[in-house]
DNA sequence: TATAAACGGAACGAAACGTCTTGTAAATAG
DNA sequence: CTATTTACAAGACGTTTCGTTCCGTTTATA
């Protein structure tokens, strides 16, 4: 069975994807989220309308608003933090601190919207976990390994605790997620 | 300013609320959730249709599907567990175990649907936190106080960790929530 | 008997869904 | 240059749900 991959050595035949429309959709989505929150005002329709793009184009490249959110977040996540160059007793706190600092208002809204979609849509949840959740878990895993000897058995448990707390506070808007809390959490875990 | 409360000493004038329709709506919702998951198949329309009830009636007593879920869950929560009659070192594990055991498939779906609605709808989130989240936090707080001397400063943090982990696993379907995990978590916290 | 409130049923316009059609634009293949 | 192929913007489509508003009826109190 021969499948046509997007090899570099084989340019596609027709009109190439419009990078302008691509960006317009991402920007329009971001704009709508900033303006109306993660609310139901952000739809495939309103995104296409705001972006000045045909609905067909949006549906062609993304299956749902969740897919668009996911791409936006991957873009944001690229401007991220390196780990490993600190004294081991500061690794965890630094990781948590920079993670929480990355949670700007728009990013929070997008994360909430993503989670809402993941809860409702089984297939999207798998994509979400694979593309976002797992990479963050692995990053924290590395930090914990560097940081100190939490028994390997309980490392997954600890990761669930930490990201659980983060999502719990994020989704329900209870408690803070800032540098001070990062320190508190890191200290609590070491103790 | 005089407000007419629902005092016992003052029966209302017109036709009283139909307990039959009341139940029919709750049962229909539960039935739909069991059949189709927390998916978008459960709408105010489909609930009214399934219950054999006018939409007006549903909208009169509940503002959204979330309100209906909330009432169902309050009903379920009434069949709940008492705390305080165990050796202190078993309190936490028992609390967690019975909490997790209460998470039957339908209950999980309802909880997920509730959270999804709480994420999207700011006003509903407040209701959700007030009516469900806070009472569970207080219950766990009592258990932790009985259980052992976790410093009072960090009790809220610990509660966030525990319920955070529970929701994280519940919403993303990662990891188990059963009696064995209850034991593991309780032991991990004591250590 | 009159009044008041809740009821089931059905219709409403508005909005979003996902698909489809139309005509145009931008690339490659021969 | 011409044919082919693919993406594009625009928008029409039938369907569904939304939340509201009628209607006529039922069931209570005054």
CSV table of C-alpha atoms (C1' of nucleotides) in Angstrom, one decimal:
chain,number,residue,atom,x,y,z
A,1,UNK,CA,0.0,0.0,0.0
A,2,UNK,CA,1.4,3.3,-1.1
A,3,UNK,CA,0.5,6.4,0.8
A,4,UNK,CA,1.4,9.9,-0.4
A,5,UNK,CA,3.2,11.6,2.4
A,6,UNK,CA,4.1,15.2,2.4
A,7,UNK,CA,7.6,14.5,1.3
A,8,UNK,CA,9.7,17.5,0.5
A,9,UNK,CA,10.7,15.9,-2.8
A,10,UNK,CA,7.2,15.9,-4.1
A,11,UNK,CA,5.4,19.2,-4.3
A,12,UNK,CA,1.7,19.0,-4.4
A,13,UNK,CA,-0.2,19.7,-7.5
A,14,UNK,CA,-2.8,22.4,-6.9
A,15,UNK,CA,-3.0,25.7,-5.1
A,16,UNK,CA,-1.0,25.6,-1.8
A,17,UNK,CA,-2.5,26.2,1.5
A,18,UNK,CA,-2.9,29.9,2.2
A,19,UNK,CA,-0.7,30.8,5.1
A,20,UNK,CA,-2.6,34.1,5.4
A,21,UNK,CA,-6.0,32.3,6.0
A,22,UNK,CA,-4.2,29.9,8.3
A,23,UNK,CA,-3.0,32.7,10.5
A,24,UNK,CA,-6.3,34.6,10.2
A,25,UNK,CA,-8.1,31.7,11.7
A,26,UNK,CA,-5.7,31.4,14.6
A,27,UNK,CA,-5.7,35.1,15.3
A,28,UNK,CA,-9.5,35.4,15.0
A,29,UNK,CA,-9.9,32.6,17.5
A,30,UNK,CA,-7.6,34.2,19.9
A,31,UNK,CA,-9.3,37.5,19.5
A,32,UNK,CA,-12.7,36.0,20.1
A,33,UNK,CA,-11.6,34.2,23.2
A,34,UNK,CA,-10.1,37.3,24.6
A,35,UNK,CA,-13.2,39.2,23.9
A,36,UNK,CA,-15.9,36.8,24.9
A,37,UNK,CA,-14.1,34.3,27.1
A,38,UNK,CA,-14.2,30.6,26.5
A,39,UNK,CA,-17.9,30.9,26.2
A,40,UNK,CA,-20.1,29.6,23.5
A,41,UNK,CA,-19.5,32.8,21.5
A,42,UNK,CA,-16.5,31.1,19.9
A,43,UNK,CA,-17.9,28.8,17.2
A,44,UNK,CA,-16.7,27.6,13.9
A,45,UNK,CA,-19.1,30.1,12.3
A,46,UNK,CA,-17.9,33.1,14.3
A,47,UNK,CA,-14.3,32.2,13.7
A,48,UNK,CA,-14.8,31.9,10.0
A,49,UNK,CA,-16.7,35.2,10.0
A,50,UNK,CA,-14.2,37.0,12.1
A,51,UNK,CA,-11.3,35.7,10.1
A,52,UNK,CA,-12.9,36.6,6.8
A,53,UNK,CA,-12.5,33.1,5.7
A,54,UNK,CA,-14.9,30.5,4.2
A,55,UNK,CA,-16.4,28.0,6.6
A,56,UNK,CA,-15.2,25.2,4.3
A,57,UNK,CA,-11.6,26.4,4.8
A,58,UNK,CA,-12.0,26.1,8.5
A,59,UNK,CA,-13.6,22.7,8.4
A,60,UNK,CA,-11.0,21.5,6.0
A,61,UNK,CA,-8.1,22.1,8.3
A,62,UNK,CA,-9.7,21.7,11.7
A,63,UNK,CA,-12.4,19.4,12.8
A,64,UNK,CA,-13.6,21.5,15.7
A,65,UNK,CA,-12.8,24.6,17.8
A,66,UNK,CA,-10.8,22.2,20.0
A,67,UNK,CA,-8.4,21.5,17.2
A,68,UNK,CA,-7.9,25.2,16.7
A,69,UNK,CA,-7.3,25.8,20.4
A,70,UNK,CA,-4.8,22.9,20.4
A,71,UNK,CA,-2.8,24.4,17.6
A,72,UNK,CA,-2.8,27.8,19.3
A,73,UNK,CA,-1.6,26.3,22.6
A,74,UNK,CA,1.1,24.3,20.9
A,75,UNK,CA,2.3,27.6,19.4
A,76,UNK,CA,2.3,29.2,22.8
A,77,UNK,CA,4.0,26.2,24.4
A,78,UNK,CA,7.0,26.6,22.0
A,79,UNK,CA,8.0,29.7,23.8
A,80,UNK,CA,8.8,27.6,26.8
A,81,UNK,CA,11.3,26.8,29.5
A,82,UNK,CA,14.3,24.7,29.5
A,83,UNK,CA,15.0,22.5,32.5
A,84,UNK,CA,18.0,21.0,34.1
A,85,UNK,CA,20.5,23.8,34.8
A,86,UNK,CA,19.6,24.6,38.4
A,87,UNK,CA,20.5,23.3,41.8
A,88,UNK,CA,18.4,20.2,42.3
A,89,UNK,CA,16.6,21.6,45.2
A,90,UNK,CA,15.3,24.5,43.1
A,91,UNK,CA,14.3,22.5,40.0
A,92,UNK,CA,10.8,21.7,41.1
A,93,UNK,CA,10.0,25.2,42.3
A,94,UNK,CA,11.4,26.7,39.1
A,95,UNK,CA,9.4,24.4,37.0
A,96,UNK,CA,6.2,25.1,38.8
A,97,UNK,CA,6.8,28.8,38.9
A,98,UNK,CA,7.4,29.1,35.2
A,99,UNK,CA,4.5,26.8,34.5
A,100,UNK,CA,2.1,29.0,36.5
A,101,UNK,CA,3.6,32.2,35.1
A,102,UNK,CA,2.7,30.9,31.6
A,103,UNK,CA,-0.9,30.9,32.6
A,104,UNK,CA,-1.8,34.3,31.4
A,105,UNK,CA,-5.5,35.2,31.2
A,106,UNK,CA,-6.0,34.2,27.5
A,107,UNK,CA,-4.0,31.0,28.0
A,108,UNK,CA,-6.2,30.1,31.0
A,109,UNK,CA,-9.3,30.6,28.9
A,110,UNK,CA,-8.0,28.4,26.1
A,111,UNK,CA,-7.0,25.7,28.5
A,112,UNK,CA,-10.4,25.8,30.1
A,113,UNK,CA,-12.1,25.6,26.7
A,114,UNK,CA,-9.8,22.7,25.7
A,115,UNK,CA,-10.7,20.8,28.9
A,116,UNK,CA,-14.4,21.4,28.4
A,117,UNK,CA,-14.2,20.0,24.9
A,118,UNK,CA,-12.1,17.1,26.1
A,119,UNK,CA,-14.7,16.2,28.7
A,120,UNK,CA,-17.5,16.2,26.2
A,121,UNK,CA,-15.8,14.7,23.2
A,122,UNK,CA,-14.2,11.3,23.8
A,123,UNK,CA,-12.1,11.4,20.6
A,124,UNK,CA,-10.9,14.8,21.2
A,125,UNK,CA,-9.9,13.9,24.7
A,126,UNK,CA,-7.4,11.3,23.4
A,127,UNK,CA,-5.9,13.9,21.1
A,128,UNK,CA,-5.7,16.4,23.9
A,129,UNK,CA,-4.0,14.0,26.3
A,130,UNK,CA,-1.6,12.8,23.7
A,131,UNK,CA,-0.6,16.2,22.4
A,132,UNK,CA,-0.6,18.2,25.6
A,133,UNK,CA,-1.1,16.4,28.8
A,134,UNK,CA,1.5,13.7,28.2
A,135,UNK,CA,4.3,16.0,27.3
A,136,UNK,CA,3.8,18.1,30.4
A,137,UNK,CA,3.7,14.9,32.5
A,138,UNK,CA,7.0,13.8,31.0
A,139,UNK,CA,8.6,17.2,31.6
A,140,UNK,CA,7.5,17.2,35.3
A,141,UNK,CA,8.7,13.6,35.5
A,142,UNK,CA,12.2,14.7,34.5
A,143,UNK,CA,12.1,17.5,37.0
A,144,UNK,CA,11.1,15.2,39.8
A,145,UNK,CA,13.8,12.7,38.9
A,146,UNK,CA,16.4,15.4,38.9
A,147,UNK,CA,14.9,17.0,41.9
A,148,UNK,CA,15.2,14.2,44.4
A,149,UNK,CA,14.6,10.6,45.2
A,150,UNK,CA,10.9,10.4,45.2
A,151,UNK,CA,10.5,6.7,44.9
A,152,UNK,CA,9.9,5.8,41.3
A,153,UNK,CA,6.8,3.9,42.2
A,154,UNK,CA,5.1,7.0,43.4
A,155,UNK,CA,6.3,9.4,40.8
A,156,UNK,CA,3.1,9.0,38.7
A,157,UNK,CA,1.1,9.6,41.8
A,158,UNK,CA,3.0,12.7,42.6
A,159,UNK,CA,2.5,14.0,39.0
A,160,UNK,CA,-1.2,13.4,39.4
A,161,UNK,CA,-1.2,15.4,42.6
A,162,UNK,CA,0.6,18.3,41.1
A,163,UNK,CA,-1.2,18.7,37.8
A,164,UNK,CA,-4.4,17.7,39.5
A,165,UNK,CA,-4.0,20.7,41.8
A,166,UNK,CA,-3.2,22.9,39.0
A,167,UNK,CA,-6.2,22.0,36.9
A,168,UNK,CA,-8.5,21.9,39.9
A,169,UNK,CA,-7.6,25.5,40.8
A,170,UNK,CA,-7.6,26.6,37.1
A,171,UNK,CA,-11.0,25.1,36.2
A,172,UNK,CA,-12.8,26.1,39.4
A,173,UNK,CA,-11.1,29.4,40.0
A,174,UNK,CA,-10.3,28.5,43.5
A,175,UNK,CA,-6.9,29.4,44.9
A,176,UNK,CA,-4.0,31.0,43.2
A,177,UNK,CA,-1.4,29.8,40.7
A,178,UNK,CA,1.6,32.1,41.0
A,179,UNK,CA,5.2,32.1,42.0
A,180,UNK,CA,4.4,32.1,45.7
A,181,UNK,CA,2.2,29.1,45.4
A,182,UNK,CA,4.9,27.4,43.4
A,183,UNK,CA,7.3,27.8,46.3
A,184,UNK,CA,4.7,26.6,48.8
A,185,UNK,CA,3.9,23.5,46.8
A,186,UNK,CA,7.5,22.6,46.2
A,187,UNK,CA,8.3,23.0,49.8
A,188,UNK,CA,5.3,20.9,50.8
A,189,UNK,CA,6.3,18.1,48.6
A,190,UNK,CA,9.9,18.1,49.8
A,191,UNK,CA,8.8,17.9,53.4
B,1,UNK,CA,-40.3,45.8,51.0
B,2,UNK,CA,-42.3,42.7,51.4
B,3,UNK,CA,-41.3,39.5,49.7
B,4,UNK,CA,-43.5,36.5,49.6
B,5,UNK,CA,-41.5,33.6,50.9
B,6,UNK,CA,-42.7,30.1,50.6
B,7,UNK,CA,-43.8,30.1,54.2
B,8,UNK,CA,-45.7,27.0,55.3
B,9,UNK,CA,-48.5,29.1,56.7
B,10,UNK,CA,-49.3,30.5,53.3
B,11,UNK,CA,-50.3,28.1,50.6
B,12,UNK,CA,-49.8,29.3,47.1
B,13,UNK,CA,-52.8,30.2,45.0
B,14,UNK,CA,-52.8,28.3,41.8
B,15,UNK,CA,-52.0,24.7,40.7
B,16,UNK,CA,-49.2,23.2,42.7
B,17,UNK,CA,-46.0,21.9,41.1
B,18,UNK,CA,-46.4,18.5,39.6
B,19,UNK,CA,-44.2,16.1,41.4
B,20,UNK,CA,-44.8,13.7,38.6
B,21,UNK,CA,-43.3,16.0,36.0
B,22,UNK,CA,-40.5,16.9,38.5
B,23,UNK,CA,-39.5,13.3,38.8
B,24,UNK,CA,-40.0,12.6,35.1
B,25,UNK,CA,-37.5,15.3,34.2
B,26,UNK,CA,-34.9,13.9,36.6
B,27,UNK,CA,-35.4,10.3,35.5
B,28,UNK,CA,-35.4,11.3,31.8
B,29,UNK,CA,-32.1,13.1,32.3
B,30,UNK,CA,-30.5,10.2,34.1
B,31,UNK,CA,-31.8,7.9,31.4
B,32,UNK,CA,-30.4,10.0,28.6
B,33,UNK,CA,-27.0,10.3,30.3
B,34,UNK,CA,-26.9,6.5,30.7
B,35,UNK,CA,-27.7,5.9,27.1
B,36,UNK,CA,-25.7,8.6,25.3
B,37,UNK,CA,-23.1,9.6,27.8
B,38,UNK,CA,-22.6,13.2,28.9
B,39,UNK,CA,-22.5,14.1,25.3
B,40,UNK,CA,-24.4,16.8,23.6
B,41,UNK,CA,-27.4,14.4,23.2
B,42,UNK,CA,-28.6,15.6,26.5
B,43,UNK,CA,-30.3,18.9,25.9
B,44,UNK,CA,-33.2,20.7,27.4
B,45,UNK,CA,-35.2,19.7,24.3
B,46,UNK,CA,-34.4,16.0,24.5
B,47,UNK,CA,-35.0,16.0,28.2
B,48,UNK,CA,-38.4,17.5,27.8
B,49,UNK,CA,-39.3,15.2,25.0
B,50,UNK,CA,-38.1,12.1,26.8
B,51,UNK,CA,-39.9,13.1,30.0
B,52,UNK,CA,-43.1,13.8,28.1
B,53,UNK,CA,-43.2,17.3,29.5
B,54,UNK,CA,-43.4,20.8,28.0
B,55,UNK,CA,-40.2,22.7,27.5
B,56,UNK,CA,-41.7,25.6,29.4
B,57,UNK,CA,-42.0,23.4,32.5
B,58,UNK,CA,-38.4,22.4,32.3
B,59,UNK,CA,-37.2,26.0,31.8
B,60,UNK,CA,-39.5,27.1,34.6
B,61,UNK,CA,-37.8,25.0,37.3
B,62,UNK,CA,-34.2,24.7,35.9
B,63,UNK,CA,-32.2,27.2,34.0
B,64,UNK,CA,-29.9,24.7,32.3
B,65,UNK,CA,-29.0,21.0,32.1
B,66,UNK,CA,-26.4,21.8,34.7
B,67,UNK,CA,-29.1,22.7,37.2
B,68,UNK,CA,-30.8,19.4,36.6
B,69,UNK,CA,-27.5,17.5,36.9
B,70,UNK,CA,-26.9,19.3,40.2
B,71,UNK,CA,-30.2,18.3,41.6
B,72,UNK,CA,-29.7,14.7,40.6
B,73,UNK,CA,-26.3,14.6,42.2
B,74,UNK,CA,-27.6,16.1,45.4
B,75,UNK,CA,-30.1,13.3,45.5
B,76,UNK,CA,-27.4,10.8,45.0
B,77,UNK,CA,-25.1,12.5,47.6
B,78,UNK,CA,-27.8,12.0,50.2
B,79,UNK,CA,-27.1,8.3,50.3
B,80,UNK,CA,-23.7,9.1,51.6
B,81,UNK,CA,-21.2,8.2,54.2
B,82,UNK,CA,-20.8,9.2,57.8
B,83,UNK,CA,-17.4,9.9,59.1
B,84,UNK,CA,-15.7,9.8,62.5
B,85,UNK,CA,-16.1,6.3,63.9
B,86,UNK,CA,-12.9,4.8,62.9
B,87,UNK,CA,-9.3,4.7,64.2
B,88,UNK,CA,-7.7,7.9,63.1
B,89,UNK,CA,-5.2,6.2,61.0
B,90,UNK,CA,-7.9,4.7,58.9
B,91,UNK,CA,-10.1,7.7,58.5
B,92,UNK,CA,-8.5,9.1,55.4
B,93,UNK,CA,-8.3,5.9,53.6
B,94,UNK,CA,-11.9,5.1,54.4
B,95,UNK,CA,-13.1,8.5,53.2
B,96,UNK,CA,-11.2,8.3,50.0
B,97,UNK,CA,-12.3,4.7,49.4
B,98,UNK,CA,-16.0,5.4,49.9
B,99,UNK,CA,-15.7,8.6,47.8
B,100,UNK,CA,-14.2,6.7,44.9
B,101,UNK,CA,-16.6,3.8,45.3
B,102,UNK,CA,-19.4,6.3,44.9
B,103,UNK,CA,-18.1,7.1,41.4
B,104,UNK,CA,-20.3,4.7,39.5
B,105,UNK,CA,-20.3,5.1,35.7
B,106,UNK,CA,-23.4,7.2,35.6
B,107,UNK,CA,-22.2,9.4,38.4
B,108,UNK,CA,-19.0,9.9,36.6
B,109,UNK,CA,-20.8,11.0,33.5
B,110,UNK,CA,-22.9,13.5,35.5
B,111,UNK,CA,-19.8,14.9,37.3
B,112,UNK,CA,-18.0,15.4,34.0
B,113,UNK,CA,-21.0,17.1,32.5
B,114,UNK,CA,-21.3,19.3,35.5
B,115,UNK,CA,-17.6,20.3,35.3
B,116,UNK,CA,-17.9,21.0,31.6
B,117,UNK,CA,-20.8,23.3,32.2
B,118,UNK,CA,-19.0,24.9,35.2
B,119,UNK,CA,-16.0,25.6,33.0
B,120,UNK,CA,-18.1,27.3,30.3
B,121,UNK,CA,-20.6,29.1,32.4
B,122,UNK,CA,-19.3,31.5,35.0
B,123,UNK,CA,-22.5,31.8,36.9
B,124,UNK,CA,-23.1,28.1,37.0
B,125,UNK,CA,-19.6,27.6,38.2
B,126,UNK,CA,-20.3,29.6,41.4
B,127,UNK,CA,-23.4,27.5,42.0
B,128,UNK,CA,-21.5,24.3,41.4
B,129,UNK,CA,-18.7,25.3,43.8
B,130,UNK,CA,-21.1,26.4,46.4
B,131,UNK,CA,-23.4,23.4,46.3
B,132,UNK,CA,-21.0,20.6,45.7
B,133,UNK,CA,-17.3,21.4,45.8
B,134,UNK,CA,-17.3,23.2,49.1
B,135,UNK,CA,-19.2,20.6,51.1
B,136,UNK,CA,-16.9,17.9,49.9
B,137,UNK,CA,-13.9,20.1,50.9
B,138,UNK,CA,-15.3,20.6,54.3
B,139,UNK,CA,-15.9,16.9,54.7
B,140,UNK,CA,-12.3,16.1,53.7
B,141,UNK,CA,-11.1,18.9,56.0
B,142,UNK,CA,-12.8,17.2,59.0
B,143,UNK,CA,-11.2,13.9,58.1
B,144,UNK,CA,-7.8,15.4,57.8
B,145,UNK,CA,-8.2,17.1,61.2
B,146,UNK,CA,-9.2,13.8,62.8
B,147,UNK,CA,-6.7,11.9,60.9
B,148,UNK,CA,-3.5,13.5,62.0
B,149,UNK,CA,-1.6,16.7,62.6
B,150,UNK,CA,-1.2,18.0,59.1
B,151,UNK,CA,-0.4,21.6,59.9
B,152,UNK,CA,-3.5,23.7,59.6
B,153,UNK,CA,-1.7,26.1,57.2
B,154,UNK,CA,-1.3,23.4,54.7
B,155,UNK,CA,-4.6,21.7,55.0
B,156,UNK,CA,-6.2,23.6,52.1
B,157,UNK,CA,-3.2,22.8,50.0
B,158,UNK,CA,-3.6,19.1,50.8
B,159,UNK,CA,-7.3,19.2,50.0
B,160,UNK,CA,-6.4,20.8,46.6
B,161,UNK,CA,-4.0,18.0,46.0
B,162,UNK,CA,-6.4,15.2,46.8
B,163,UNK,CA,-9.5,16.5,45.0
B,164,UNK,CA,-7.3,17.8,42.3
B,165,UNK,CA,-6.0,14.3,41.7
B,166,UNK,CA,-9.5,12.9,41.8
B,167,UNK,CA,-10.9,15.4,39.2
B,168,UNK,CA,-7.8,15.1,37.0
B,169,UNK,CA,-8.1,11.4,36.7
B,170,UNK,CA,-11.9,11.5,36.4
B,171,UNK,CA,-12.0,14.2,33.7
B,172,UNK,CA,-9.1,12.8,31.6
B,173,UNK,CA,-9.7,9.1,32.2
B,174,UNK,CA,-6.1,8.6,33.3
B,175,UNK,CA,-5.4,6.4,36.2
B,176,UNK,CA,-7.8,4.5,38.5
B,177,UNK,CA,-10.0,5.7,41.3
B,178,UNK,CA,-10.7,2.6,43.4
B,179,UNK,CA,-10.2,1.2,46.9
B,180,UNK,CA,-6.6,0.2,46.1
B,181,UNK,CA,-5.7,3.7,45.0
B,182,UNK,CA,-7.5,5.1,48.0
B,183,UNK,CA,-5.0,3.1,50.2
B,184,UNK,CA,-2.1,4.2,48.1
B,185,UNK,CA,-3.0,7.8,48.3
B,186,UNK,CA,-3.7,7.7,52.1
B,187,UNK,CA,-0.3,6.0,52.7
B,188,UNK,CA,1.5,8.4,50.5
B,189,UNK,CA,0.1,11.4,52.3
B,190,UNK,CA,1.0,9.9,55.7
B,191,UNK,CA,4.5,9.3,54.7
C,1,DT,C1',-67.8,30.6,40.7
C,2,DA,C1',-63.7,33.5,40.0
C,3,DT,C1',-58.9,33.7,40.2
C,4,DA,C1',-54.3,32.0,40.0
C,5,DA,C1',-50.6,29.1,38.7
C,6,DA,C1',-48.6,25.0,36.5
C,7,DC,C1',-49.3,22.0,32.9
C,8,DG,C1',-48.5,19.6,27.8
C,9,DG,C1',-48.1,20.9,23.2
C,10,DA,C1',-46.7,23.4,19.6
C,11,DA,C1',-45.0,27.3,17.1
C,12,DC,C1',-41.7,31.1,16.8
C,13,DG,C1',-37.2,33.6,15.1
C,14,DA,C1',-32.3,33.3,15.9
C,15,DA,C1',-28.1,30.9,15.7
C,16,DA,C1',-24.9,27.2,14.8
C,17,DC,C1',-24.4,22.8,12.9
C,18,DG,C1',-22.0,20.3,8.9
C,19,DT,C1',-22.4,19.8,3.9
C,20,DC,C1',-22.6,21.4,-0.6
C,21,DT,C1',-22.4,24.5,-4.8
C,22,DT,C1',-20.4,28.2,-7.4
C,23,DG,C1',-17.1,30.8,-9.4
C,24,DT,C1',-12.3,32.3,-8.8
C,25,DA,C1',-7.2,32.0,-7.7
C,26,DA,C1',-2.8,29.8,-7.6
C,27,DA,C1',0.1,26.2,-8.1
C,28,DT,C1',2.1,22.1,-11.2
C,29,DA,C1',2.4,18.9,-15.5
C,30,DG,C1',2.7,18.3,-20.2
D,1,DC,C1',0.2,28.2,-23.3
D,2,DT,C1',-3.3,24.8,-21.7
D,3,DA,C1',-5.1,21.4,-18.9
D,4,DT,C1',-5.4,19.8,-14.4
D,5,DT,C1',-5.6,20.1,-9.6
D,6,DT,C1',-6.2,22.0,-5.2
D,7,DA,C1',-7.5,25.8,-2.1
D,8,DC,C1',-10.1,29.7,-1.6
D,9,DA,C1',-14.4,33.2,-0.2
D,10,DA,C1',-19.1,33.4,-0.3
D,11,DG,C1',-23.1,31.8,0.8
D,12,DA,C1',-27.3,28.6,0.4
D,13,DC,C1',-29.1,24.2,2.2
D,14,DG,C1',-31.8,21.4,5.7
D,15,DT,C1',-31.4,20.2,10.5
D,16,DT,C1',-31.1,21.0,15.3
D,17,DT,C1',-31.2,23.5,19.6
D,18,DC,C1',-31.9,27.5,21.7
D,19,DG,C1',-35.0,30.4,24.8
D,20,DT,C1',-39.5,32.5,24.4
D,21,DT,C1',-44.3,32.8,23.6
D,22,DC,C1',-48.6,31.5,22.5
D,23,DC,C1',-52.7,28.2,23.4
D,24,DG,C1',-56.2,25.7,25.8
D,25,DT,C1',-56.4,22.6,30.1
D,26,DT,C1',-56.0,21.2,34.7
D,27,DT,C1',-55.8,21.8,39.6
D,28,DA,C1',-55.4,24.3,43.4
D,29,DT,C1',-57.2,28.4,46.7
D,30,DA,C1',-60.4,32.5,47.8
